[in-house]
Coordinates of C-alpha atoms and ligand atoms in Angstrom, one line a residue:
M1 CA 56.0 154.6 81.6
C2 CA 55.4 151.7 83.7
G3 CA 56.4 148.0 82.6
I4 CA 54.3 145.2 83.4
V5 CA 55.2 141.4 82.8
G6 CA 53.4 138.0 83.5
F7 CA 54.0 134.7 83.7
I8 CA 52.3 131.3 83.3
G9 CA 54.4 127.8 83.1
E10 CA 56.1 125.0 84.9
R11 CA 58.9 127.1 86.1
K12 CA 59.0 129.2 88.7
A13 CA 57.5 132.5 88.0
A14 CA 59.4 134.8 90.1
P15 CA 62.9 134.9 88.4
I16 CA 61.1 135.0 85.1
L17 CA 59.3 138.2 86.9
F18 CA 62.5 139.9 87.8
E19 CA 64.3 138.9 84.9
G20 CA 61.8 140.5 82.4
L21 CA 61.3 143.7 85.2
E22 CA 65.1 144.2 84.8
R23 CA 64.7 144.9 81.1
L24 CA 61.7 147.2 81.4
E25 CA 63.7 149.0 84.1
Y26 CA 63.9 151.9 81.5
R27 CA 59.7 152.6 81.4
G28 CA 59.6 153.8 85.1
Y29 CA 62.0 152.7 88.2
D30 CA 60.9 154.4 90.9
S31 CA 59.0 151.2 92.8
A32 CA 58.4 147.8 91.2
G33 CA 56.6 144.9 92.9
I34 CA 55.5 141.2 92.1
A35 CA 52.6 139.1 92.8
V36 CA 52.8 135.3 92.7
L37 CA 50.2 132.6 93.2
N38 CA 50.9 129.6 94.6
K39 CA 48.1 126.9 95.3
D40 CA 45.4 129.2 96.4
V41 CA 47.7 132.1 97.7
I42 CA 48.8 135.2 96.7
T43 CA 52.3 136.6 97.8
T44 CA 53.1 140.0 96.9
R45 CA 56.6 141.7 97.5
K46 CA 57.3 145.4 97.0
T47 CA 59.8 147.7 96.8
T48 CA 60.7 151.4 96.5
E49 CA 64.1 151.1 95.1
R50 CA 65.6 149.1 92.0
I51 CA 64.5 145.2 90.9
K52 CA 68.0 144.4 92.3
M53 CA 66.4 145.1 95.8
L54 CA 63.6 142.6 95.2
R55 CA 66.1 140.0 94.1
E56 CA 67.7 140.4 97.7
I57 CA 64.7 140.3 99.6
T58 CA 63.7 137.1 98.1
E59 CA 66.5 135.1 97.2
N60 CA 66.5 135.8 93.9
G61 CA 62.7 134.7 93.9
Q62 CA 63.7 131.1 95.1
G63 CA 62.3 132.2 98.2
I64 CA 58.5 132.6 96.5
P65 CA 57.1 129.6 95.6
G66 CA 54.8 129.3 92.3
S67 CA 54.6 129.5 88.6
L68 CA 52.1 132.1 87.9
G69 CA 52.7 135.7 88.3
I70 CA 52.7 139.3 87.5
G71 CA 55.3 142.3 88.2
H72 CA 55.3 146.0 87.7
T73 CA 58.1 148.7 87.6
R74 CA 56.6 152.0 88.1
W75 CA 56.8 155.6 87.2
A76 CA 54.5 157.1 88.9
T77 CA 51.4 159.3 88.3
H78 CA 49.0 159.0 91.0
G79 CA 50.9 158.7 94.1
A80 CA 53.9 159.3 95.2
P81 CA 56.5 156.4 94.8
S82 CA 56.0 153.8 98.0
E83 CA 55.3 150.8 98.8
R84 CA 51.9 151.4 99.0
N85 CA 51.4 152.5 95.8
A86 CA 53.5 150.4 94.0
H87 CA 52.0 147.8 92.5
P88 CA 50.5 145.0 92.5
H89 CA 48.0 146.1 93.5
V90 CA 45.7 143.4 95.5
S91 CA 41.5 142.8 96.4
N92 CA 40.9 143.0 100.1
D93 CA 39.9 139.5 100.1
G94 CA 43.6 138.7 98.6
K95 CA 42.1 137.0 95.9
F96 CA 42.8 139.2 92.6
A97 CA 46.2 141.0 92.1
V98 CA 46.8 143.7 89.3
V99 CA 49.8 145.5 87.4
H100 CA 48.6 148.3 85.3
N101 CA 50.3 150.5 82.5
G102 CA 48.5 153.7 81.4
I103 CA 46.2 155.6 83.7
I104 CA 42.6 155.1 84.5
E105 CA 41.0 158.8 83.9
N106 CA 37.6 158.2 85.6
Y107 CA 39.2 156.5 88.9
I108 CA 37.7 158.8 91.2
T109 CA 34.1 158.2 90.2
L110 CA 34.9 154.5 90.7
K111 CA 36.7 154.6 93.7
E112 CA 33.4 156.4 95.0
E113 CA 31.0 154.1 93.9
L114 CA 33.6 151.2 94.9
I115 CA 34.1 152.5 98.6
Q116 CA 29.7 153.2 98.7
K117 CA 29.9 149.1 98.3
G118 CA 32.4 148.7 101.3
F119 CA 35.3 148.4 99.5
I120 CA 38.9 150.0 101.4
F121 CA 41.6 151.8 99.5
E122 CA 44.7 151.0 100.3
S123 CA 46.6 153.5 98.2
E124 CA 46.8 156.5 96.2
T125 CA 46.8 155.1 93.0
D126 CA 44.2 155.2 90.2
T127 CA 45.2 151.3 89.8
E128 CA 43.4 150.3 92.6
V129 CA 40.0 150.6 91.5
V130 CA 40.6 148.1 88.8
V131 CA 41.2 145.4 91.0
H132 CA 37.8 146.1 93.4
L133 CA 36.0 146.2 90.7
L134 CA 37.0 142.6 89.7
A135 CA 36.3 141.5 93.0
N136 CA 32.8 143.2 92.8
Y137 CA 32.1 141.8 89.7
Y138 CA 33.6 137.9 90.0
K139 CA 30.7 135.6 89.9
G140 CA 33.0 132.1 89.3
N141 CA 34.2 133.5 86.0
L142 CA 37.7 135.4 85.8
I143 CA 36.9 136.5 82.0
E144 CA 33.3 137.5 82.4
A145 CA 34.3 139.9 85.3
V146 CA 37.1 141.7 83.0
V147 CA 34.5 142.2 80.6
K148 CA 32.4 143.8 82.9
A149 CA 35.1 145.8 84.9
A150 CA 36.9 146.9 81.5
K151 CA 33.5 148.7 80.2
R152 CA 33.7 150.9 83.3
L153 CA 37.4 152.1 82.6
E154 CA 38.0 154.9 80.9
G155 CA 41.7 156.4 79.8
S156 CA 44.4 154.0 79.0
Y157 CA 45.3 150.3 80.3
A158 CA 47.6 147.5 80.1
L159 CA 46.7 145.2 82.7
G160 CA 47.6 141.5 84.0
I161 CA 45.6 139.9 86.2
I162 CA 45.8 136.8 88.6
C163 CA 43.2 135.6 90.9
A164 CA 43.4 132.8 93.4
H165 CA 39.8 131.4 92.5
E166 CA 41.3 130.5 89.0
P167 CA 44.8 129.1 89.7
D168 CA 45.8 128.1 85.8
V169 CA 44.8 131.2 84.2
L170 CA 46.9 134.8 83.8
V171 CA 44.6 137.5 82.0
A172 CA 45.6 140.3 80.1
V173 CA 43.8 143.3 78.3
R174 CA 44.4 146.7 77.0
R175 CA 43.4 149.7 75.5
L176 CA 46.0 152.5 74.3
S177 CA 48.6 151.0 76.3
P178 CA 51.3 148.6 74.8
L179 CA 51.0 144.6 75.9
I180 CA 52.6 142.0 74.1
L181 CA 52.0 138.3 74.5
G182 CA 54.9 135.8 74.4
V183 CA 53.7 132.1 73.1
G184 CA 56.6 129.5 74.4
I185 CA 56.5 125.6 74.7
G186 CA 54.6 125.0 77.7
E187 CA 54.5 128.6 79.1
S188 CA 53.4 131.6 78.2
F189 CA 54.2 135.7 78.9
I190 CA 52.9 138.9 79.0
A191 CA 55.2 142.0 78.5
S192 CA 54.9 146.0 77.9
D193 CA 57.5 145.3 75.3
V194 CA 59.7 142.9 73.2
T195 CA 62.5 143.3 75.1
A196 CA 61.3 141.3 78.1
L197 CA 60.3 138.2 76.5
I198 CA 62.9 137.8 73.5
S199 CA 65.2 135.5 76.3
H200 CA 62.5 132.9 76.1
T201 CA 60.5 133.1 73.2
K202 CA 60.5 135.2 70.1
T203 CA 57.0 133.8 68.7
V204 CA 54.5 136.9 70.0
M205 CA 51.0 138.2 69.7
Y206 CA 50.0 141.8 69.4
L207 CA 46.6 142.5 71.3
E208 CA 44.2 144.8 69.6
D209 CA 42.6 147.8 71.8
G210 CA 39.8 146.3 73.8
E211 CA 41.3 142.8 73.4
I212 CA 41.3 140.4 76.4
A213 CA 43.8 137.7 76.5
E214 CA 43.2 134.3 78.6
I215 CA 46.9 132.8 78.9
K216 CA 47.3 129.1 80.4
K217 CA 49.7 126.9 80.2
S218 CA 48.1 124.7 77.3
G219 CA 47.3 128.1 75.1
I220 CA 45.9 131.4 74.7
R221 CA 42.4 132.4 73.7
V222 CA 41.5 136.2 72.9
F223 CA 38.5 137.8 73.2
D224 CA 36.9 141.1 71.8
K225 CA 35.5 143.7 74.3
A226 CA 32.3 142.1 74.3
G227 CA 33.5 138.4 75.4
S228 CA 33.0 137.1 72.0
P229 CA 36.4 135.1 70.7
V230 CA 38.7 136.2 68.1
E231 CA 40.9 134.8 65.8
K232 CA 44.7 136.1 66.0
S233 CA 48.1 134.8 64.7
T234 CA 51.4 135.1 66.1
T235 CA 54.5 137.1 64.5
E236 CA 58.6 135.9 64.6
I237 CA 60.9 138.6 66.3
N238 CA 63.7 139.1 64.1
W239 CA 66.3 140.4 66.5
N240 CA 68.3 138.3 69.4
I241 CA 69.1 138.9 72.8
D242 CA 72.2 140.6 72.3
A243 CA 69.9 143.7 70.8
A244 CA 68.7 144.1 74.4
E245 CA 72.0 143.8 76.6
K246 CA 74.7 146.1 77.2
S247 CA 77.4 144.1 75.4
G248 CA 80.3 145.4 77.1
Y249 CA 79.4 148.9 77.3
D250 CA 78.8 150.6 80.6
H251 CA 75.5 152.1 79.5
F252 CA 73.1 151.5 76.8
M253 CA 73.7 155.0 75.6
M254 CA 77.0 154.6 74.9
K255 CA 76.4 150.9 72.8
E256 CA 73.0 153.0 71.1
I257 CA 75.1 155.8 70.5
M258 CA 78.1 153.3 68.6
E259 CA 75.0 151.5 67.3
Q260 CA 74.4 154.5 65.0
P261 CA 76.3 153.4 61.6
R262 CA 74.6 150.1 61.7
A263 CA 70.8 151.3 62.4
V264 CA 70.9 154.4 59.9
R265 CA 72.6 151.6 57.1
A266 CA 69.4 149.5 58.4
T267 CA 67.1 152.0 57.8
L268 CA 68.4 153.1 54.5
E269 CA 69.8 149.8 52.8
P270 CA 66.6 148.2 52.3
R271 CA 64.8 150.7 50.7
I272 CA 67.6 151.8 47.9
K273 CA 67.7 149.5 45.2
N274 CA 69.6 150.0 42.3
G275 CA 70.5 153.5 43.1
K276 CA 66.5 154.3 43.4
I277 CA 64.3 154.6 46.6
K278 CA 61.9 152.5 47.2
L279 CA 59.2 152.4 49.8
D280 CA 57.1 149.4 49.0
D281 CA 56.4 150.2 52.6
I282 CA 53.8 152.7 52.0
S283 CA 51.1 153.7 49.4
I284 CA 51.5 157.6 48.8
T285 CA 51.1 158.1 44.7
A286 CA 52.7 161.2 43.0
A287 CA 48.8 162.1 42.4
D288 CA 48.3 162.0 46.6
L289 CA 51.6 164.5 46.8
K290 CA 49.9 167.2 44.3
N291 CA 46.9 166.5 46.8
V292 CA 49.1 168.0 49.9
N293 CA 49.3 172.0 50.4
R294 CA 50.5 171.8 53.7
I295 CA 52.8 169.4 55.9
I296 CA 52.4 168.8 59.5
I297 CA 54.9 167.0 61.6
T298 CA 53.8 166.1 65.2
A299 CA 55.9 164.3 67.9
C300 CA 57.6 165.3 71.7
G301 CA 60.7 165.7 72.6
S302 CA 63.7 164.5 70.6
A303 CA 61.4 163.0 68.2
S304 CA 60.1 166.5 67.5
Y305 CA 63.6 168.0 67.0
A306 CA 64.2 165.3 64.6
G307 CA 60.7 166.9 63.0
Q308 CA 62.5 170.3 63.5
V309 CA 65.3 169.3 60.7
G310 CA 62.8 167.5 58.6
R311 CA 60.9 171.0 58.0
Y312 CA 64.5 172.2 56.5
V313 CA 65.0 169.3 54.5
L314 CA 60.7 169.0 53.8
E315 CA 60.6 172.5 52.5
E316 CA 63.6 172.7 50.8
L317 CA 63.3 169.2 48.6
L318 CA 59.3 169.6 48.3
R319 CA 58.7 173.4 48.2
I320 CA 55.4 172.7 50.5
P321 CA 55.0 174.4 53.8
V322 CA 56.0 172.6 56.7
E323 CA 55.2 173.1 60.4
V324 CA 56.6 171.0 63.6
D325 CA 53.5 171.4 65.9
L326 CA 54.1 169.8 69.3
A327 CA 51.7 166.7 69.7
S328 CA 50.7 168.1 73.5
E329 CA 50.0 171.6 71.7
L330 CA 48.2 170.4 68.8
R331 CA 46.1 167.9 70.4
Y332 CA 44.3 171.0 72.2
R333 CA 44.6 173.4 69.5
N334 CA 42.0 174.6 66.8
P335 CA 44.6 173.6 64.2
I336 CA 43.8 174.3 60.4
I337 CA 44.3 170.7 59.0
N338 CA 42.0 169.2 56.1
E339 CA 42.5 166.6 53.7
H340 CA 45.0 168.7 51.7
T341 CA 47.3 167.9 54.9
L342 CA 50.0 165.3 55.3
L343 CA 50.3 164.7 59.2
I344 CA 54.0 163.2 59.4
V345 CA 54.1 161.9 63.0
I346 CA 57.7 160.6 64.7
S347 CA 57.7 158.8 67.6
Q348 CA 60.4 155.7 68.7
S349 CA 58.3 154.1 70.9
G350 CA 54.8 154.5 68.8
E351 CA 52.7 154.7 72.1
T352 CA 53.2 158.4 73.2
A353 CA 50.2 159.3 74.6
D354 CA 50.2 163.0 73.5
T355 CA 51.5 161.9 70.1
I356 CA 48.5 159.4 69.8
A357 CA 45.9 162.1 70.7
A358 CA 47.2 164.7 67.8
L359 CA 47.4 161.8 65.3
K360 CA 43.2 161.2 66.3
E361 CA 42.6 164.6 66.2
A362 CA 44.3 165.2 62.8
K363 CA 42.8 162.5 61.3
G364 CA 39.6 163.4 62.3
R365 CA 40.1 166.5 60.5
G366 CA 41.0 164.6 57.2
A367 CA 44.5 164.7 57.2
R368 CA 46.6 161.3 56.1
V369 CA 48.7 160.1 58.3
L370 CA 52.3 158.8 57.3
S371 CA 53.6 157.6 60.6
L372 CA 57.9 157.3 61.1
V373 CA 58.0 154.6 64.2
N374 CA 60.4 152.3 65.7
V375 CA 58.3 149.5 67.3
V376 CA 56.4 147.2 65.1
G377 CA 53.0 146.9 65.7
S378 CA 53.1 149.8 68.4
T379 CA 49.7 152.1 68.9
I380 CA 50.9 155.0 66.0
A381 CA 51.8 152.7 63.6
K382 CA 48.4 151.3 63.8
M383 CA 46.6 154.5 63.2
S384 CA 48.5 155.5 60.5
D385 CA 47.5 155.3 56.9
D386 CA 51.4 154.6 55.9
V387 CA 54.0 153.6 58.2
L388 CA 58.0 153.4 57.5
Y389 CA 60.0 151.4 60.5
T390 CA 63.2 153.1 61.3
W391 CA 64.6 149.3 61.7
A392 CA 66.8 150.9 64.5
G393 CA 66.4 147.7 67.0
P394 CA 65.3 147.9 70.6
E395 CA 66.4 151.4 72.3
I396 CA 66.6 150.8 76.1
A397 CA 68.4 154.0 77.5
V398 CA 65.9 156.5 78.1
A399 CA 67.4 159.1 76.1
T400 CA 67.3 158.8 72.4
T401 CA 70.2 158.3 70.3
K402 CA 70.0 156.0 67.4
G403 CA 65.9 156.3 67.3
Y404 CA 66.4 159.7 66.5
S405 CA 69.4 159.3 63.8
T406 CA 67.0 156.8 62.2
Q407 CA 64.1 158.9 62.3
L408 CA 66.4 161.3 60.6
A409 CA 67.3 158.6 57.8
L410 CA 63.8 158.6 57.1
L411 CA 62.9 161.9 56.7
Y412 CA 65.7 162.1 54.1
L413 CA 64.4 158.9 52.4
F414 CA 61.0 160.1 52.1
G415 CA 61.9 164.0 50.8
V416 CA 64.3 162.6 48.3
Y417 CA 62.0 159.9 47.3
A418 CA 58.9 162.6 47.5
A419 CA 61.3 165.0 45.3
E420 CA 61.1 162.8 42.7
L421 CA 57.9 162.0 42.5
L422 CA 56.5 165.6 42.8
G423 CA 59.3 166.0 39.8
N424 CA 61.0 168.8 41.9
R425 CA 64.2 167.1 41.5
T426 CA 65.9 165.4 38.3
G427 CA 66.4 162.1 38.4
E428 CA 70.1 162.9 38.2
E429 CA 69.8 165.2 41.0
C430 CA 68.2 162.2 43.3
A431 CA 70.7 159.8 42.3
E432 CA 73.2 162.0 43.7
M433 CA 71.1 162.4 46.5
I434 CA 71.0 158.9 47.3
T435 CA 74.8 157.9 47.0
E436 CA 74.9 160.9 49.6
L437 CA 72.5 158.9 51.9
Q438 CA 74.4 155.5 51.4
N439 CA 77.7 157.6 52.2
L440 CA 75.8 158.5 55.5
P441 CA 76.7 155.4 57.7
E442 CA 80.5 155.8 57.5
Q443 CA 80.2 159.8 57.7
I444 CA 78.7 158.8 61.4
E445 CA 81.7 156.3 61.8
Q446 CA 83.6 158.9 61.3
A447 CA 82.2 161.7 63.1
L448 CA 82.2 158.9 66.3
I449 CA 86.2 158.4 65.4
L450 CA 86.6 161.8 64.8
N451 CA 85.9 163.1 68.6
D452 CA 87.4 160.7 70.7
N453 CA 89.0 164.2 72.5
I454 CA 85.1 164.8 73.7
I455 CA 86.4 162.7 77.1
T456 CA 88.5 165.5 77.8
L457 CA 86.3 168.9 76.7
A458 CA 83.7 167.0 79.3
Q459 CA 86.3 167.2 81.7
K460 CA 87.0 170.6 81.2
Y461 CA 83.0 171.8 80.8
H462 CA 81.3 169.5 83.0
K463 CA 80.9 171.6 86.1
N464 CA 79.1 174.6 83.9
Q465 CA 75.5 175.2 85.5
S466 CA 73.7 176.6 82.3
I467 CA 75.0 176.2 78.8
F468 CA 73.4 177.6 75.7
F469 CA 73.2 176.1 72.4
I470 CA 73.4 178.4 69.2
G471 CA 73.1 177.9 65.7
R472 CA 71.3 178.9 62.1
N473 CA 69.1 177.0 59.9
I474 CA 69.8 172.9 60.3
D475 CA 72.5 173.7 62.9
Y476 CA 69.7 175.5 65.2
A477 CA 67.6 172.5 64.5
V478 CA 70.5 170.0 65.9
S479 CA 71.0 172.5 68.7
M480 CA 67.3 171.7 70.4
E481 CA 68.4 168.1 70.2
G482 CA 71.9 168.3 71.4
S483 CA 70.4 170.9 74.3
L484 CA 68.0 168.4 75.6
K485 CA 70.7 165.4 75.5
L486 CA 72.7 167.4 78.0
K487 CA 70.2 168.9 80.2
E488 CA 68.2 165.2 80.4
I489 CA 71.1 163.3 81.4
S490 CA 73.2 165.5 82.8
Y491 CA 71.0 167.7 84.8
I492 CA 72.8 171.1 83.5
H493 CA 70.8 173.9 82.5
S494 CA 70.4 174.5 79.0
E495 CA 68.7 175.9 76.4
A496 CA 69.1 176.0 72.4
Y497 CA 68.6 179.1 70.8
A498 CA 68.4 180.6 67.1
A499 CA 71.9 182.0 67.1
G500 CA 70.5 185.6 65.2
E501 CA 67.4 185.7 67.9
L502 CA 70.0 185.9 71.4
K503 CA 70.5 189.6 71.0
H504 CA 66.7 190.4 71.3
G505 CA 67.3 189.6 75.3
T506 CA 69.0 186.1 76.2
I507 CA 72.0 187.9 75.5
S508 CA 71.8 189.3 79.0
L509 CA 72.7 185.8 80.4
I510 CA 75.8 185.2 78.8
D511 CA 78.4 186.8 81.3
N512 CA 82.0 185.6 81.9
D513 CA 82.9 182.1 81.1
R514 CA 79.3 180.9 80.2
L515 CA 79.9 178.2 78.3
V516 CA 78.1 178.7 74.5
I517 CA 78.0 175.7 72.3
A518 CA 78.2 177.5 68.7
L519 CA 76.9 175.0 65.9
A520 CA 79.2 176.1 62.9
C521 CA 78.8 173.5 60.2
Y522 CA 76.0 175.0 58.3
E523 CA 78.2 176.5 55.7
R524 CA 76.0 178.9 54.2
L525 CA 75.4 180.9 57.1
F526 CA 79.0 180.3 58.6
D527 CA 80.4 183.8 58.6
K528 CA 76.6 185.1 60.0
L529 CA 77.4 182.5 63.2
M530 CA 80.9 183.5 63.6
S531 CA 79.3 187.5 64.0
N532 CA 77.3 185.6 66.7
I533 CA 80.1 184.0 68.3
K534 CA 82.0 187.0 68.3
E535 CA 79.1 188.8 69.9
V536 CA 79.1 186.3 73.1
K537 CA 83.1 186.2 73.0
A538 CA 82.8 190.1 73.7
R539 CA 80.4 189.6 76.8
G540 CA 82.8 186.9 78.5
A541 CA 81.6 183.4 77.2
K542 CA 83.9 180.3 76.7
V543 CA 82.6 179.1 72.9
L544 CA 83.1 175.1 72.3
A545 CA 82.1 175.3 68.3
T546 CA 81.3 172.3 65.8
A547 CA 82.6 172.3 62.7
I548 CA 83.2 170.7 59.4
V549 CA 86.5 169.1 59.1
G550 CA 89.2 171.3 57.8
N551 CA 87.8 174.3 58.9
T552 CA 90.7 176.5 60.6
K553 CA 88.6 180.1 60.6
I554 CA 86.4 178.9 63.6
L555 CA 89.5 178.5 65.8
T556 CA 90.3 182.6 65.7
E557 CA 87.2 182.4 67.5
A558 CA 86.3 179.1 69.4
D559 CA 88.0 178.2 72.3
D560 CA 87.5 174.4 71.6
V561 CA 86.1 172.9 68.2
M562 CA 84.2 169.5 67.9
Y563 CA 85.0 168.2 64.3
I564 CA 82.5 166.4 61.7
P565 CA 83.2 165.2 58.6
R566 CA 81.5 167.0 55.4
T567 CA 78.0 165.6 54.1
N568 CA 75.8 167.3 52.0
P569 CA 74.2 170.2 54.3
L570 CA 70.9 168.7 53.9
F571 CA 71.7 165.6 55.9
L572 CA 74.3 167.7 57.9
A573 CA 72.1 166.8 61.3
S574 CA 73.0 163.0 61.2
V575 CA 77.0 163.6 61.6
E576 CA 76.6 166.9 63.7
V577 CA 74.4 165.2 66.4
I578 CA 77.1 162.6 67.3
P579 CA 79.9 164.6 68.8
L580 CA 76.8 166.5 71.1
Q581 CA 75.4 162.9 72.1
L582 CA 78.9 161.9 72.9
L583 CA 79.7 165.3 74.8
A584 CA 76.4 164.5 76.8
Y585 CA 77.3 161.2 77.8
Y586 CA 80.8 161.8 79.4
V587 CA 79.6 165.4 80.9
A588 CA 76.9 163.1 82.3
R589 CA 79.5 160.8 83.3
D590 CA 81.7 163.1 84.8
N591 CA 78.7 164.4 87.1
G592 CA 78.0 161.1 88.2
C593 CA 74.3 160.7 86.7
D594 CA 72.5 157.8 86.1
I595 CA 72.9 157.7 82.4
D596 CA 70.2 155.2 81.3
K597 CA 67.8 155.8 83.7
P598 CA 67.9 160.2 84.3
R599 CA 65.5 161.4 87.7
N600 CA 62.3 161.3 86.6
L601 CA 62.2 160.3 83.4
A602 CA 60.8 157.0 81.8
K603 CA 61.3 156.0 78.1
S604 CA 57.9 155.5 76.8
V605 CA 55.5 158.4 77.9
T606 CA 52.2 156.7 77.6
V607 CA 50.5 158.9 80.1
E608 CA 49.4 162.4 79.1
Ligands
F6R701 C1 64.8 162.5 74.7 C2 63.6 161.7 74.7 C3 62.1 162.0 74.5 C4 61.6 161.1 73.8 C5 59.9 161.7 73.6 C6 59.1 161.2 72.1 O1 66.1 161.4 74.7 O2 64.4 160.3 74.1 O3 62.1 163.3 74.2 O4 61.6 161.5 72.0 O5 59.5 161.2 74.8 O6 58.8 159.9 72.6 P1 58.5 158.6 71.2 O7 59.8 158.9 70.6 O8 58.8 157.4 71.7 O9 57.2 159.1 71.0

């Protein structure tokens, strides 16, 4: 949801900004721009195309002198994608430039006030009020102007600011939108996430909500929202630049699909010691769990579908009622949540606006909050009582794969851990499940190998315009993720249906050659699912099924089958999702879609 970068140092800023923006392009890519200060002149360049175009029109940045600059890659919220609306926005006197990620909710009121004062607006964006506010408040000290302007802003923002009156300073400020400072030698950076900094420095500083950073070549000073200095420490990033590169794959999505055995291992292994689960990162005790009479899992999109799997698994293991509540709905309901509720928040980015709002709502009503998050130091991680990190490494493709898989792994870990704490499962039963969990990375690997026929299946089915996924129990939960993966990257309409529900209306859409993807790995309900397959076959549908390796009965009805290795049925989703991810990928590829950056989407949805 927009990416921002900034640089101050001795080197030329523009090429560094381009490199950072290219790494952040997954966050939004409908327009882009940079502003660079040289002596006392701010030069901007913008495009409604990709960063590649900015490189072309500036001789790779060599045509723009200056060692202080900011850049932006946009996912439009206020105002269509156009050069006028692209960031950076510049003040009427050309002295201030601003890049912004987030939404200024009170921009209409501020805009009216600033127009009254004579400021002229060039764009339809909410961001432009910020740059005029700064010009309005500036009386010779940029930090003071930022403190005053920030007090007037409602909503969410991460801002990068430069000012021609102060050519040796880059200012950053954030509230409810991500922003990281990179500390180099004689140079500093700002960026929406670590991937944009990691090729220059591994030393970073996280800004808290409301904090303002004054960034100079000689160092960084941080102030609170009142302008008083704050002591900050730095953190070292423990992964390398290769994690943010394609490493020979055509797309990040395929690289990340292939990384799943490693990512799931990285989630599980450090938390299993001598055959026991050790969740040292959280403080939930048996007494805390006994106090819980309801678990609510809240999240958006794929993270909520991981939650759907979690619901089956946790109810089975803990015998506590579990609901999955979409964050965008929970935040505006009057939910029944109290101090006996455990809220499990799932988010890869840790910055999803609806999820943050749902967390706040539930916390305000007394819930204890456990979050499962990938991005260290993210807003959701900071707001939670307990955090379990997924340790998936950076996920760049817009469509999540390893993010989802590592979320599942944490749900299983927590489920088995809590089952033992509650005494719902014996030590022996838990030990058996832990061994099965330890086998998961290998089973995921086998699922990747078993499914090299999916390229052919994609060629056969990629022209379908509407596809149904059906399943029961965990197969149904996985079908939701399979359907989302397919539609978001291939633009083929698709729906996930509880197999038993189809005949209550939707079956009227099944006709000759309609493709139904039937998930048939949950063996306890296999025969029931077979009946549902027969129902759609009888109406002319083609059926592509998933099944556990060795299942030949499925061949009596299905036209094609994607096999997966046998697992504990509770952990089935981790293996079954693999062929569905591969199918979505190859179908999108055969349809010529932009796999890593599907239209209209952005990776981290930091607006409502
Ligand atoms: C789909 C996808 C999205 C995210 C959703 C939540 O492939 O990635 O549906 O799962 O936007 O994002 P996070 O997990 O960052 O909160």
